[in-house]
XYZ file of C-alpha atoms in Angstrom:
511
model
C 51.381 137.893 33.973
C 49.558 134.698 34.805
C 52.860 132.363 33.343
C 55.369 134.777 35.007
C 53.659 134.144 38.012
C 53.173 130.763 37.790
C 57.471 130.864 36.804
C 57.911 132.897 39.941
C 55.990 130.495 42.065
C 58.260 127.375 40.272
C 61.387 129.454 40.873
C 60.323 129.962 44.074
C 59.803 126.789 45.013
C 63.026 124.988 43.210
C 64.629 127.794 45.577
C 62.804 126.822 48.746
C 63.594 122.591 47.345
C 66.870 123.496 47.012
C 67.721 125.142 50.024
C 65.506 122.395 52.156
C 67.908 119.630 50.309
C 71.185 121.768 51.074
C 70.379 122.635 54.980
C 69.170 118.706 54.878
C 72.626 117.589 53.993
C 74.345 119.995 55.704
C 71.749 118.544 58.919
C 72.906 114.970 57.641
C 76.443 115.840 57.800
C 76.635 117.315 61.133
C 74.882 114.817 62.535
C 76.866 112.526 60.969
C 80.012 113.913 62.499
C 78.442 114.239 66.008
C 77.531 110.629 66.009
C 81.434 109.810 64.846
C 82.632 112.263 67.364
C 80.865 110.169 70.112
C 81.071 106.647 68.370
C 85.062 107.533 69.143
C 84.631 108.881 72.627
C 83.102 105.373 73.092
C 86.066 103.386 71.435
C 88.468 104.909 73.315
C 86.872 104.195 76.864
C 86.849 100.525 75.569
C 90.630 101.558 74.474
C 91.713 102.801 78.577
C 89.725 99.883 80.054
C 91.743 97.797 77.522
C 94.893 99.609 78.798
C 94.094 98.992 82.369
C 93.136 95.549 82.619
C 96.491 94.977 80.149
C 99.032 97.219 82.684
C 96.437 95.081 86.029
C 97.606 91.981 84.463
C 101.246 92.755 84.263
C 101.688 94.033 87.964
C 99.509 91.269 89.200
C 102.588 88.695 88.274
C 104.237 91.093 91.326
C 101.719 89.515 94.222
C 102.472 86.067 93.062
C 105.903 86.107 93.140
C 105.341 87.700 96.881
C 103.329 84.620 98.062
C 106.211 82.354 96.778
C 109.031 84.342 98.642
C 106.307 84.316 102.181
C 105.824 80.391 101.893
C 109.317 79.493 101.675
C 112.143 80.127 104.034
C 114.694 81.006 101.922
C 114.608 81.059 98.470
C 117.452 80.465 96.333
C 118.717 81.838 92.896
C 117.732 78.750 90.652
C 114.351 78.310 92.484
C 113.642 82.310 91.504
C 114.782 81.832 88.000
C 112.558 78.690 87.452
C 109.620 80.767 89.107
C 109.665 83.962 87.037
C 110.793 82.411 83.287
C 107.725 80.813 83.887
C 105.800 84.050 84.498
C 108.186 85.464 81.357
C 107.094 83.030 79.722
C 103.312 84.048 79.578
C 104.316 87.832 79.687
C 106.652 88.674 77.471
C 106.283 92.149 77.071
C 107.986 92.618 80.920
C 111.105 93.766 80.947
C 112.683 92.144 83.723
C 111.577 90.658 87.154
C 114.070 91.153 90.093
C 114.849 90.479 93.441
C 116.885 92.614 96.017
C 117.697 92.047 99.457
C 118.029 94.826 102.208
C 121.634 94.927 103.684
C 122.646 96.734 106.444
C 125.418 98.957 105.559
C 127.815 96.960 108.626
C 126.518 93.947 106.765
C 127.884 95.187 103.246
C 131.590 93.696 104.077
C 130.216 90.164 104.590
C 127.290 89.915 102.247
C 129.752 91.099 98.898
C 132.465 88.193 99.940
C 129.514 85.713 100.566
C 128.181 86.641 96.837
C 132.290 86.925 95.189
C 132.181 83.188 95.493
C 130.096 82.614 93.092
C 130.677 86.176 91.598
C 134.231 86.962 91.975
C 133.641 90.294 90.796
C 130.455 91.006 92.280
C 130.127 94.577 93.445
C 127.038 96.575 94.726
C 127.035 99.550 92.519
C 125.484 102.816 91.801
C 125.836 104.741 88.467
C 128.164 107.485 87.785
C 125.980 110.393 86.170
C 127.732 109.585 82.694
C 126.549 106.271 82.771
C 129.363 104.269 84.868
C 128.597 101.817 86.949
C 130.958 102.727 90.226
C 131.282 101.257 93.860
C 128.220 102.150 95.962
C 128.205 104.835 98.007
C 127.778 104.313 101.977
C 124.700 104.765 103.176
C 122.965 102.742 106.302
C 120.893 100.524 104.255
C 121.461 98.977 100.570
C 118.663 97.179 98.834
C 121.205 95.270 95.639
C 119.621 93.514 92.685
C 120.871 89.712 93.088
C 118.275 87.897 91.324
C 116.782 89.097 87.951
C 115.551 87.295 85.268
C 116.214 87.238 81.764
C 119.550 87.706 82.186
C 120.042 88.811 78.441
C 120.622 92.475 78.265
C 120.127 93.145 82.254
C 123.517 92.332 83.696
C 124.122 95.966 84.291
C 121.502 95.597 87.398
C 123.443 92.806 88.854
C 124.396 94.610 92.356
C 122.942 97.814 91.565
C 121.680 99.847 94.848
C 118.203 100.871 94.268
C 118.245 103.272 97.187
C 121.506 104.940 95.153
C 118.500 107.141 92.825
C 116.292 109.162 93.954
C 113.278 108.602 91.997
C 113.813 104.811 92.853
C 114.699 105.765 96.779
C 111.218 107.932 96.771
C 109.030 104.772 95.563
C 110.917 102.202 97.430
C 110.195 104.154 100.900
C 106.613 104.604 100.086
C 106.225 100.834 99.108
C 107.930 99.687 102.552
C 106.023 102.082 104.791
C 102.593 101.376 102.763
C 102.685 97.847 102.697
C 101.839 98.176 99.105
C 103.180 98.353 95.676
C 104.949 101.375 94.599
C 105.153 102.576 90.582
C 107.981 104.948 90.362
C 107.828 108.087 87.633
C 109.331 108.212 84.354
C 113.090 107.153 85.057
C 115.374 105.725 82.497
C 116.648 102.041 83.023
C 119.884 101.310 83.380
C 119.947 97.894 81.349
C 120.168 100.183 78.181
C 123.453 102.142 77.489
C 121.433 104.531 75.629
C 118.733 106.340 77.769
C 115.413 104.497 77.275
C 112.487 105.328 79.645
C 110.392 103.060 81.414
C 109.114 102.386 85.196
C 109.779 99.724 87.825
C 107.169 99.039 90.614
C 108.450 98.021 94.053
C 106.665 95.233 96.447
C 108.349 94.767 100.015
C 108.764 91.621 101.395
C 108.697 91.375 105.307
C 109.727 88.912 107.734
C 106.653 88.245 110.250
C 103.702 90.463 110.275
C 104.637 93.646 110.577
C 101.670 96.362 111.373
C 103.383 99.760 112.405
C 105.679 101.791 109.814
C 108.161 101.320 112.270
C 107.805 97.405 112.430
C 107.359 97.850 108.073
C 110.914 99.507 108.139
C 112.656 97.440 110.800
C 111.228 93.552 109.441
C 111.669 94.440 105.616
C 113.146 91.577 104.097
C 113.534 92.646 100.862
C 111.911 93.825 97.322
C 110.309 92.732 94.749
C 110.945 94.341 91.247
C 108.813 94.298 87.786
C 110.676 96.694 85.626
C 107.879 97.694 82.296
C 108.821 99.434 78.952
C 105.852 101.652 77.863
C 106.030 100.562 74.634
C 106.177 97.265 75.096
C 103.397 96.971 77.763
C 101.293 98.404 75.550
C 101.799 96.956 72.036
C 99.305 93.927 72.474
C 96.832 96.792 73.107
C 97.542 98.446 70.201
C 98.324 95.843 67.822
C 94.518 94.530 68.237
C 93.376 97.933 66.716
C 92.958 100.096 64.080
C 95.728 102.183 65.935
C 96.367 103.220 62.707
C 93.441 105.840 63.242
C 94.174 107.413 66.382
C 96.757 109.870 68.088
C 97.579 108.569 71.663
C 99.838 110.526 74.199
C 99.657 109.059 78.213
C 100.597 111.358 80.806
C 101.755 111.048 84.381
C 99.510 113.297 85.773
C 100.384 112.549 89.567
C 102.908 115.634 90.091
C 101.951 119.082 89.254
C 103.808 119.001 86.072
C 102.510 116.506 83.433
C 105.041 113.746 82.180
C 104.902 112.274 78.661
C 104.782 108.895 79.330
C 103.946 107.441 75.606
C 103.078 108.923 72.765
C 101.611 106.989 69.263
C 100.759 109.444 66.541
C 99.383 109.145 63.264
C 100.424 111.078 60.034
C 97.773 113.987 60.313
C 94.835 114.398 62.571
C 91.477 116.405 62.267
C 91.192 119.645 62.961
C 90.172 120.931 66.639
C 87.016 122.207 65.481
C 85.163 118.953 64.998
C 85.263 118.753 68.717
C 87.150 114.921 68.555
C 89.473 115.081 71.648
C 89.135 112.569 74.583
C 91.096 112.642 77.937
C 90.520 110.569 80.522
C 92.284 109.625 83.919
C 93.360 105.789 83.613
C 92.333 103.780 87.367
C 95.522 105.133 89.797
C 98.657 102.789 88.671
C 100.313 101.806 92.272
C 100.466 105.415 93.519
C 100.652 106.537 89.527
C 97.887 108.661 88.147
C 97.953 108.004 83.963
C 95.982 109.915 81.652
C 95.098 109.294 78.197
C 94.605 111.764 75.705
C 93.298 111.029 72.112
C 92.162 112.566 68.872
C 91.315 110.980 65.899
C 93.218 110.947 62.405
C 91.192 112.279 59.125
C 91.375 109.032 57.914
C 89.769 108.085 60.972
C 86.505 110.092 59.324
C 87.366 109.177 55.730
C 86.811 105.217 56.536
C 83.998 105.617 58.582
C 81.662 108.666 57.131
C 78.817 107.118 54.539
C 77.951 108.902 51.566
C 74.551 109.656 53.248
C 75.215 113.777 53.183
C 75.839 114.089 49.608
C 73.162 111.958 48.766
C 70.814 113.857 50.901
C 71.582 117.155 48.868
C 70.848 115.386 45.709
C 67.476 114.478 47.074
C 64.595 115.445 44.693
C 62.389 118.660 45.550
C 59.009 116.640 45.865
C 60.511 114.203 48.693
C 62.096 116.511 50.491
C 59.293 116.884 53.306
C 58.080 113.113 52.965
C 61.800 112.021 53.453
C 62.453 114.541 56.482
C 59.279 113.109 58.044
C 59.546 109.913 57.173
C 63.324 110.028 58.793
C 61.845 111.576 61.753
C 59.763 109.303 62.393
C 61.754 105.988 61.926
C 64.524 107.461 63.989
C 62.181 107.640 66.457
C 60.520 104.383 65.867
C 64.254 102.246 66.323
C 65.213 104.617 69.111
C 61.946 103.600 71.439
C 62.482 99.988 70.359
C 65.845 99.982 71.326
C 65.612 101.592 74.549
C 62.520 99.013 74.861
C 65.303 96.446 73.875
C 67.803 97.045 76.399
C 65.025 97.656 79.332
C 64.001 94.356 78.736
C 67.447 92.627 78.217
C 68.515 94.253 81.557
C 65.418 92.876 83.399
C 65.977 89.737 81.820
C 69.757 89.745 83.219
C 68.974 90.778 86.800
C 67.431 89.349 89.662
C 64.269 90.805 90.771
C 64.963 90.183 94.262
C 68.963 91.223 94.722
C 69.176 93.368 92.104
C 72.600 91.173 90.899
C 73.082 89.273 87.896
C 70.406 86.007 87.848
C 70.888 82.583 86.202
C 70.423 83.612 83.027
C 73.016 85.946 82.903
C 75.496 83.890 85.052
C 75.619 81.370 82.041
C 75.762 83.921 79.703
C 79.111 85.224 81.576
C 80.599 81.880 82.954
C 80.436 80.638 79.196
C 82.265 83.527 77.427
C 85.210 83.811 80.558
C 85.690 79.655 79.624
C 85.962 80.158 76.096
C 88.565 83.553 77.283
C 90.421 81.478 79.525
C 90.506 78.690 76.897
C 92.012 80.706 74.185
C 94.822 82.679 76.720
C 95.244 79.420 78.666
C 94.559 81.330 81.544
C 93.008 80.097 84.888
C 89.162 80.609 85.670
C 88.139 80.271 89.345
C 83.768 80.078 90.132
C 83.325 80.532 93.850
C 80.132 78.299 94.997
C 78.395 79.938 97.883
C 74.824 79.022 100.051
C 73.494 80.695 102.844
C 73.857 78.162 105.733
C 70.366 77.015 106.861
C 68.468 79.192 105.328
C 65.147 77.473 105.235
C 65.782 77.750 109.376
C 65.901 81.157 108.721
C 62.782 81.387 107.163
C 60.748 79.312 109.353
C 62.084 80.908 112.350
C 61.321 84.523 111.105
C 58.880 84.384 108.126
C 59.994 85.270 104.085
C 59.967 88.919 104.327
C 62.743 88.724 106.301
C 64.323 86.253 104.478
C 64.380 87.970 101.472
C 65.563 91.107 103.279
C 68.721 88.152 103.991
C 69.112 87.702 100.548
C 69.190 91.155 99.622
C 71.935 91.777 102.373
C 73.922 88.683 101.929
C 73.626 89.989 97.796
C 75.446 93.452 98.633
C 78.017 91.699 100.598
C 79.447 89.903 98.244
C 78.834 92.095 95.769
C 81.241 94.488 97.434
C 84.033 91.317 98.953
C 85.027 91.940 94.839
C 86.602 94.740 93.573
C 87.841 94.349 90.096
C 85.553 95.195 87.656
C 85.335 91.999 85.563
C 85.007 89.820 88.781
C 81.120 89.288 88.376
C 78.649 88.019 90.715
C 75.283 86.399 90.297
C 72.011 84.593 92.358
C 72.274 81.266 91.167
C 69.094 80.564 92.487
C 67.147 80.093 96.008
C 70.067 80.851 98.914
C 72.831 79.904 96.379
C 75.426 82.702 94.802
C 78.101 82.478 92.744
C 80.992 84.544 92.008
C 82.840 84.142 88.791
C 87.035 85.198 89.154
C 89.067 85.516 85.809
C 92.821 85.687 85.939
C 92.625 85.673 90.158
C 95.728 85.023 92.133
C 94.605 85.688 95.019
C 90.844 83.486 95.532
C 91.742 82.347 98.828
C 91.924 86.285 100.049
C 88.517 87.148 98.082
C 86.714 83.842 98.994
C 87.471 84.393 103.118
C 86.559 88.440 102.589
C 83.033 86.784 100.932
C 82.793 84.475 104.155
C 83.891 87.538 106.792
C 81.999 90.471 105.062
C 78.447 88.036 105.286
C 79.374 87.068 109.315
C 80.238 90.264 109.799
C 76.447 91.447 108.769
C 75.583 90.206 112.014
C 72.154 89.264 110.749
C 70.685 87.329 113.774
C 69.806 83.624 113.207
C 68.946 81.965 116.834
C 68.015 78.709 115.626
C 70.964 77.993 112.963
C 73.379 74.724 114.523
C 76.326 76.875 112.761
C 75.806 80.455 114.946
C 73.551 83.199 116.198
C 74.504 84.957 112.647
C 73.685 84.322 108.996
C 77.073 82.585 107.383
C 77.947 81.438 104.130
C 79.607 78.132 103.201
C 81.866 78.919 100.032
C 83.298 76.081 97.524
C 85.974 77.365 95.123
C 86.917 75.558 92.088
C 89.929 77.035 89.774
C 90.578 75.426 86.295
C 92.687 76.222 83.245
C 90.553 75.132 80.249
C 91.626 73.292 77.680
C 90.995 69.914 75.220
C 90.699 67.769 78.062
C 88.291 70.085 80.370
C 84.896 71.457 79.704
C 82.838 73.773 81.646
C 80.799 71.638 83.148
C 84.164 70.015 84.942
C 84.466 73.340 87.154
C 80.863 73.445 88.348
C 81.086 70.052 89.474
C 84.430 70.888 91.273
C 82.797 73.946 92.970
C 79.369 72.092 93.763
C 81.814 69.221 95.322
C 84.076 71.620 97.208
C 80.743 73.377 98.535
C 78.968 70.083 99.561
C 82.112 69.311 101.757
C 82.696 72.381 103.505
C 78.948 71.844 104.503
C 79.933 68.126 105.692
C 82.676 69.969 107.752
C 80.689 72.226 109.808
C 79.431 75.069 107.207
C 80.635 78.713 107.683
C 83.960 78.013 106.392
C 86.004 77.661 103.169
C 86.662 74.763 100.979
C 89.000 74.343 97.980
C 88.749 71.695 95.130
């Protein structure tokens, strides 16, 4: 009785040691799977902030090409063409950038002669709904592709009548009336005989300064056109990831009805139970609202799951508790030392004072954008900015209140920046700096950074420069490359800085 006991109690407990080492890998596995399931959520917000800087990018070429029509007076066909092969040049993956007057329908007559000789069988056109391209239609205003670049494969938009569609028409009046640029929806593009979808975003060009709708629609000049192919904006995007791994669909989410904008799918894809779907709205698209929507292939798990489940049912009966707790407990261990990690790496990063990004971290930042910039030979701009007299300031009302300054002047410019990889940062004492990847526009951001402080209207009775607290800004831009090094665009900044303080201070120097 004794030994059948004693083979009870053994049975027992190889029962209990099995069923511990089952649930434990069965524990193992799910957790396992949860931690995939988020470790994906995670790569594909990296994957729509990848997306959005990529499409930012692309329309941004839009505003430049703007500023070069607004400083000249008239710009001709072979001073467009060298402009945007340039931009082609770097951006490849746009389809075509265009240019189209607005004509006045009584103006039609004169403006198609005018163009016949050079193009004697230049036409503005609209297309036929099986595909023609016919005479355009009369209508009181005409807004005719006559520039476009490359040529290859777009010489079907050569005197087409953007107003003649009505997807087009609906964008275009939006853009003109908002001052701002206009996506339109899914349409398909006439450069292709066969139907291939894509989108064009309109920018309006005016003559003066037109501040009413009514002054937007009377003084347009013109438009400016980016046409995109989904696919091909978003290849470089794709093409640096295991894309392999993933099933991608973007909607236009902006009417009531969803519109399948792109769609990348894998093979097969897990089933709906492990929880592995992601949707997300993408930043609004000029007027456009995108979503993504993901799930993950199974070979998305097979790559990435470790053998730790099996071995954990494997595990021998007498470890089974001493492993659970000594897993526990380690868990626990790394978790509290990384949170302790990243506490201290964020105070580390941060000014005490402003709460923005200190010295440290400046480097940190201003070194990884020039080695960025270096390998996409793109431009890098570092705004230079002190607070003008500040140690008036502080003798005239004592340092609490001058760090209360500070903290202001901090927010200000914080907020004068608006994308999300411009980054700002004390640089020490009353001096800030403001890093600006990829910018076409500094002169706009570094006045909004002089404005937004003046506009604070922190009182300062004994500065020589105002009754307010002002900034003095010095903006350096460089393209890196064998011949520059970092230390070259400091300098530039310091030196455009130290003479906007020689000329008078509260005011806006370029190197």
């Amino acid at each position: 009785m004794i030994n059948d006991s004693k083979n009870i109690t053994l049975i027992m407990v190889a029962i209990l040691g099995a069923g511990f080492s089952i649930l434990m890998g069965l524990a193992a596995y799910q957790y396992e799977i949860n931690a995939l399931n988020l470790q994906f959520k995670n790569e594909m917000n990296e994957k729509a902030a990848s997306i959005e800087r990529e499409i930012s990018v692309k329309l941004e070429v839009l505003y430049a090409i703007k500023s070069f029509f607004n400083n000249s007076e008239f710009v001709s066909e072979v001073e467009f063409n060298h402009f945007t092969l340039a931009i082609l040049a770097r951006h490849p993956d746009i389809l075509a950038l265009e240019w189209a007057p607005k004509i006045q329908q009584d103006d039609r007559s004169t403006f198609t002669a005018e163009k016949r000789k050079l193009y004697p069988h230049f036409e503005i056109t609209q297309q036929h709904s099986q595909g023609l391209m016919l005479p355009a239609k009369r209508r009181p205003v005409h807004f005719p592709v006559v520039y476009y670049q490359p040529q290859s494969q777009n010489e079907l938009i050569f005197g087409f009548d953007l107003l003649s569609e009505p997807k087009r028409a609906k964008a275009i009046h939006s853009a003109i009336d908002t001052n701002q640029a206009k996506a339109t929806e899914l349409i398909n593009l006439i450069q292709f005989s066969a139907e291939k979808a894509g989108f064009l975003v309109f920018l309006p060009v005016y003559q003066n300064k037109p501040i009413t709708t009514e002054q937007r629609r009377q003084f347009t000049k013109g438009l400016i056109i980016g046409a995109y192919l989904f696919e091909d904006l978003l290849t470089e995007v794709f093409d640096r990831s295991n894309a392999s791994y993933y099933d991608i669909q973007i909607f236009d989410s902006t009417e009531s009805q969803d519109t399948l904008l792109f769609v990348h799918t894998t093979s097969s894809t897990i089933q709906a139970e492990t929880d592995s779907y992601f949707s997300k709205a993408l930043k609004p698209i000029h007027g456009r609202q995108w979503t993504l929507i993901a799930t993950p292939s199974e070979a998305y798990f097979e790559q990435t799951m470790s053998p730790m489940p099996y071995i954990a049912c494997v595990v021998s009966l007498l470890f089974v508790v001493l492993i659970m707790t000594f897993s526990y407990v380690l868990v626990i261990k790394n978790k509290l030392l990384e949170q302790s990690k990243l506490h201290l790496e964020a105070i580390s990063r941060t000014d005490s004072l402003t709460n923005i990004a200190n010295r440290r971290h400046f480097d940190e930042v201003i070194l990884n954008e020039w080695s960025r910039a270096r390998r996409e030979k793109t431009p890098l701009t570092l705004l230079m900015i002190d607070i003008d007299h500040f140690k008036v300031f502080n003798d005239t009302y004592g340092h609490v209140r001058g760090d209360a300054c500070l903290k202001e002047v901090a927010q200000a410019l914080n907020q004068s920046v608006t994308r999300e990889y411009d980054f700002v940062a004390r640089y020490g004492g009353e001096e800030f700096a403001i890093i600006l990847p990829l910018s076409n526009h500094v002169n706009l951001i570094a006045e909004r950074c002089r404005h937004n402080v003046e506009a604070l209207q922190i009182p300062h009775r004994n500065s020589p420069s105002g009754s307010v607290v002002t900034i003095t800004v010095g903006v350096a831009t460089l393209t890196p490359d064998a011949d520059k090094d970092l230390n070259q665009l400091i300098v530039q900044a310091d030196t455009a800085l130290y003479q906007a303080k020689e000329q008078g201070r509260n005011c806006v120097v370029f190197a």
